[in-house]
């Protein structure tokens, strides 16, 4: 259906009243929302009397501040005491961050070695957990993870000729 003068005047009035393009298309009948939008642009209609949606308040309530989590002290695990015939020896205490394979995802801290131990899909999967001062791994695992840069041997004319022979 074409745009008659009567339909164009009706479009202009409805547009100035603040109706949306979908609402205007329904009232006019026989045209789509996109046809209304196209005609509005071709006619150069820009200003509207009122917005099609009611204005929402701009102010949003501030979120409550999160409490800062205090760093947890390392847990102590008592070693089983070995029975000795002489005087009883004091039970040595070791810290979890010193025993490899004792940290889980939930207990892994910022200064703990993050070297994975075991299969990630199993329940016994852990991380090394030893204390580290730099990087993400303890000294032992850093030696494995970071290999020294190998120096490349300088290739001479013979080496170049040998490598080119593969392509001939």
mmCIF file of C-alpha atoms in Angstrom:
data_model
loop_
_atom_site.group_PDB
_atom_site.id
_atom_site.type_symbol
_atom_site.label_atom_id
_atom_site.label_comp_id
_atom_site.label_asym_id
_atom_site.label_seq_id
_atom_site.Cartn_x
_atom_site.Cartn_y
_atom_site.Cartn_z
ATOM 1 C CA UNK A 1 0.000 0.000 0.000
ATOM 2 C CA UNK A 2 1.401 3.416 -0.954
ATOM 3 C CA UNK A 3 1.764 6.563 1.086
ATOM 4 C CA UNK A 4 -1.152 8.863 0.329
ATOM 5 C CA UNK A 5 -1.270 12.471 1.499
ATOM 6 C CA UNK A 6 -3.854 11.515 4.108
ATOM 7 C CA UNK A 7 -1.678 8.669 5.479
ATOM 8 C CA UNK A 8 1.411 10.914 5.540
ATOM 9 C CA UNK A 9 -0.489 13.569 7.552
ATOM 10 C CA UNK A 10 -1.724 10.872 9.917
ATOM 11 C CA UNK A 11 1.883 9.595 10.262
ATOM 12 C CA UNK A 12 3.161 13.106 11.072
ATOM 13 C CA UNK A 13 0.462 13.628 13.715
ATOM 14 C CA UNK A 14 1.041 10.252 15.376
ATOM 15 C CA UNK A 15 4.819 10.780 15.315
ATOM 16 C CA UNK A 16 4.481 14.206 16.976
ATOM 17 C CA UNK A 17 2.167 12.645 19.585
ATOM 18 C CA UNK A 18 5.062 10.406 20.618
ATOM 19 C CA UNK A 19 3.838 7.017 19.413
ATOM 20 C CA UNK A 20 6.430 4.412 18.531
ATOM 21 C CA UNK A 21 6.942 3.229 14.957
ATOM 22 C CA UNK A 22 5.288 -0.103 15.823
ATOM 23 C CA UNK A 23 2.231 1.639 17.267
ATOM 24 C CA UNK A 24 1.945 3.888 14.217
ATOM 25 C CA UNK A 25 2.215 0.892 11.865
ATOM 26 C CA UNK A 26 -0.623 -0.859 13.714
ATOM 27 C CA UNK A 27 -2.859 2.226 13.554
ATOM 28 C CA UNK A 28 -2.197 2.906 9.887
ATOM 29 C CA UNK A 29 -2.472 -0.749 8.878
ATOM 30 C CA UNK A 30 -0.855 -2.245 5.814
ATOM 31 C CA UNK A 31 2.650 -0.945 6.629
ATOM 32 C CA UNK A 32 5.495 -2.341 8.686
ATOM 33 C CA UNK A 33 7.412 -0.720 11.473
ATOM 34 C CA UNK A 34 10.441 -0.378 9.187
ATOM 35 C CA UNK A 35 8.312 1.320 6.508
ATOM 36 C CA UNK A 36 7.182 3.874 9.103
ATOM 37 C CA UNK A 37 10.776 4.495 10.217
ATOM 38 C CA UNK A 38 11.910 4.913 6.607
ATOM 39 C CA UNK A 39 9.117 7.384 5.835
ATOM 40 C CA UNK A 40 9.872 9.395 9.008
ATOM 41 C CA UNK A 41 13.505 9.736 7.933
ATOM 42 C CA UNK A 42 12.615 10.668 4.361
ATOM 43 C CA UNK A 43 10.203 13.313 5.638
ATOM 44 C CA UNK A 44 12.890 14.628 7.981
ATOM 45 C CA UNK A 45 10.732 14.315 11.107
ATOM 46 C CA UNK A 46 13.008 14.449 14.083
ATOM 47 C CA UNK A 47 11.528 16.118 17.140
ATOM 48 C CA UNK A 48 8.882 14.434 19.222
ATOM 49 C CA UNK A 49 6.478 15.934 21.704
ATOM 50 C CA UNK A 50 7.005 13.207 24.314
ATOM 51 C CA UNK A 51 9.236 10.155 24.448
ATOM 52 C CA UNK A 52 7.595 6.832 23.673
ATOM 53 C CA UNK A 53 8.869 5.314 26.945
ATOM 54 C CA UNK A 54 8.526 6.922 30.349
ATOM 55 C CA UNK A 55 11.794 8.244 31.722
ATOM 56 C CA UNK A 56 13.464 6.021 34.277
ATOM 57 C CA UNK A 57 15.202 7.479 37.290
ATOM 58 C CA UNK A 58 18.913 7.843 36.623
ATOM 59 C CA UNK A 59 19.949 7.508 40.257
ATOM 60 C CA UNK A 60 20.945 4.036 41.393
ATOM 61 C CA UNK A 61 21.510 3.138 44.999
ATOM 62 C CA UNK A 62 25.191 2.490 45.765
ATOM 63 C CA UNK A 63 26.187 -1.075 46.427
ATOM 64 C CA UNK A 64 27.209 -1.936 49.957
ATOM 65 C CA UNK A 65 30.974 -2.109 50.408
ATOM 66 C CA UNK A 66 32.480 -5.572 50.563
ATOM 67 C CA UNK A 67 34.320 -6.387 53.749
ATOM 68 C CA UNK A 68 38.031 -6.886 53.167
ATOM 69 C CA UNK A 69 39.040 -10.492 53.721
ATOM 70 C CA UNK A 70 41.815 -10.899 56.249
ATOM 71 C CA UNK A 71 44.655 -13.186 55.095
ATOM 72 C CA UNK A 72 44.299 -16.578 56.700
ATOM 73 C CA UNK A 73 47.131 -17.858 58.840
ATOM 74 C CA UNK A 74 48.617 -21.156 57.636
ATOM 75 C CA UNK A 75 47.044 -24.193 59.257
ATOM 76 C CA UNK A 76 49.204 -26.335 61.445
ATOM 77 C CA UNK A 77 49.114 -30.106 61.150
ATOM 78 C CA UNK A 78 50.661 -32.157 63.903
ATOM 79 C CA UNK A 79 52.912 -35.011 62.800
ATOM 80 C CA UNK A 80 52.190 -38.363 64.470
ATOM 81 C CA UNK A 81 54.544 -38.911 67.380
ATOM 82 C CA UNK A 82 56.851 -41.922 67.142
ATOM 83 C CA UNK A 83 57.077 -43.914 70.352
ATOM 84 C CA UNK A 84 60.641 -43.908 71.673
ATOM 85 C CA UNK A 85 61.796 -45.896 74.699
ATOM 86 C CA UNK A 86 63.698 -42.909 76.085
ATOM 87 C CA UNK A 87 62.243 -39.502 76.874
ATOM 88 C CA UNK A 88 59.234 -38.518 74.758
ATOM 89 C CA UNK A 89 60.221 -36.234 71.920
ATOM 90 C CA UNK A 90 58.161 -33.104 71.262
ATOM 91 C CA UNK A 91 55.763 -33.418 68.338
ATOM 92 C CA UNK A 92 57.118 -31.440 65.390
ATOM 93 C CA UNK A 93 54.680 -29.046 63.756
ATOM 94 C CA UNK A 94 54.777 -28.382 60.039
ATOM 95 C CA UNK A 95 52.869 -25.769 58.097
ATOM 96 C CA UNK A 96 50.607 -26.666 55.179
ATOM 97 C CA UNK A 97 52.395 -24.275 52.847
ATOM 98 C CA UNK A 98 55.612 -26.271 53.307
ATOM 99 C CA UNK A 99 54.168 -29.644 52.294
ATOM 100 C CA UNK A 100 53.903 -30.136 48.528
ATOM 101 C CA UNK A 101 50.457 -31.149 47.350
ATOM 102 C CA UNK A 102 48.548 -29.755 50.288
ATOM 103 C CA UNK A 103 46.786 -26.749 48.756
ATOM 104 C CA UNK A 104 43.399 -26.893 47.077
ATOM 105 C CA UNK A 105 41.757 -24.290 44.875
ATOM 106 C CA UNK A 106 39.997 -22.898 47.933
ATOM 107 C CA UNK A 107 43.098 -22.717 50.144
ATOM 108 C CA UNK A 108 45.560 -21.476 47.508
ATOM 109 C CA UNK A 109 46.965 -18.098 48.562
ATOM 110 C CA UNK A 110 48.814 -15.333 46.762
ATOM 111 C CA UNK A 111 52.292 -16.412 47.870
ATOM 112 C CA UNK A 112 51.815 -20.152 47.382
ATOM 113 C CA UNK A 113 53.212 -22.312 44.581
ATOM 114 C CA UNK A 114 50.520 -22.984 42.001
ATOM 115 C CA UNK A 115 52.111 -26.097 40.451
ATOM 116 C CA UNK A 116 49.283 -28.589 39.768
ATOM 117 C CA UNK A 117 49.653 -32.083 41.205
ATOM 118 C CA UNK A 118 47.527 -34.953 39.896
ATOM 119 C CA UNK A 119 44.605 -35.204 37.516
ATOM 120 C CA UNK A 120 42.321 -32.125 37.577
ATOM 121 C CA UNK A 121 39.251 -34.336 37.149
ATOM 122 C CA UNK A 122 39.980 -36.400 40.272
ATOM 123 C CA UNK A 123 39.071 -35.557 43.853
ATOM 124 C CA UNK A 124 42.702 -35.839 44.969
ATOM 125 C CA UNK A 125 43.851 -32.976 42.683
ATOM 126 C CA UNK A 126 45.910 -30.391 44.587
ATOM 127 C CA UNK A 127 48.540 -27.717 44.092
ATOM 128 C CA UNK A 128 52.062 -27.682 45.497
ATOM 129 C CA UNK A 129 51.273 -24.929 47.992
ATOM 130 C CA UNK A 130 54.853 -24.242 49.154
ATOM 131 C CA UNK A 131 55.748 -20.663 49.932
ATOM 132 C CA UNK A 132 57.192 -18.686 47.027
ATOM 133 C CA UNK A 133 58.431 -15.128 46.953
ATOM 134 C CA UNK A 134 58.561 -14.395 43.215
ATOM 135 C CA UNK A 135 56.446 -15.681 40.347
ATOM 136 C CA UNK A 136 53.801 -18.368 40.624
ATOM 137 C CA UNK A 137 55.957 -21.418 41.384
ATOM 138 C CA UNK A 138 58.317 -22.408 44.176
ATOM 139 C CA UNK A 139 62.022 -22.648 43.340
ATOM 140 C CA UNK A 140 61.863 -26.362 42.547
ATOM 141 C CA UNK A 141 58.903 -26.089 40.170
ATOM 142 C CA UNK A 142 60.204 -22.866 38.609
ATOM 143 C CA UNK A 143 63.306 -24.793 37.503
ATOM 144 C CA UNK A 144 61.051 -27.274 35.705
ATOM 145 C CA UNK A 145 58.662 -24.699 34.264
ATOM 146 C CA UNK A 146 61.192 -22.160 33.047
ATOM 147 C CA UNK A 147 63.980 -23.687 30.995
ATOM 148 C CA UNK A 148 67.011 -21.518 30.224
ATOM 149 C CA UNK A 149 67.151 -20.019 26.753
ATOM 150 C CA UNK A 150 69.170 -22.179 24.405
ATOM 151 C CA UNK A 151 71.746 -20.344 22.343
ATOM 152 C CA UNK A 152 71.323 -20.967 18.644
ATOM 153 C CA UNK A 153 74.358 -22.124 16.790
ATOM 154 C CA UNK A 154 75.378 -19.840 14.008
ATOM 155 C CA UNK A 155 74.717 -21.402 10.668
ATOM 156 C CA UNK A 156 77.421 -21.012 8.119
ATOM 157 C CA UNK A 157 77.362 -21.520 4.385
ATOM 158 C CA UNK A 158 77.505 -25.315 4.768
ATOM 159 C CA UNK A 159 74.472 -25.350 7.059
ATOM 160 C CA UNK A 160 72.519 -23.134 4.653
ATOM 161 C CA UNK A 161 73.391 -25.346 1.688
ATOM 162 C CA UNK A 162 72.352 -28.469 3.603
ATOM 163 C CA UNK A 163 68.992 -26.986 4.574
ATOM 164 C CA UNK A 164 68.324 -25.834 0.992
ATOM 165 C CA UNK A 165 69.046 -29.317 -0.392
ATOM 166 C CA UNK A 166 65.880 -30.566 1.282
ATOM 167 C CA UNK A 167 63.838 -28.353 -1.010
ATOM 168 C CA UNK A 168 65.601 -29.212 -4.253
#
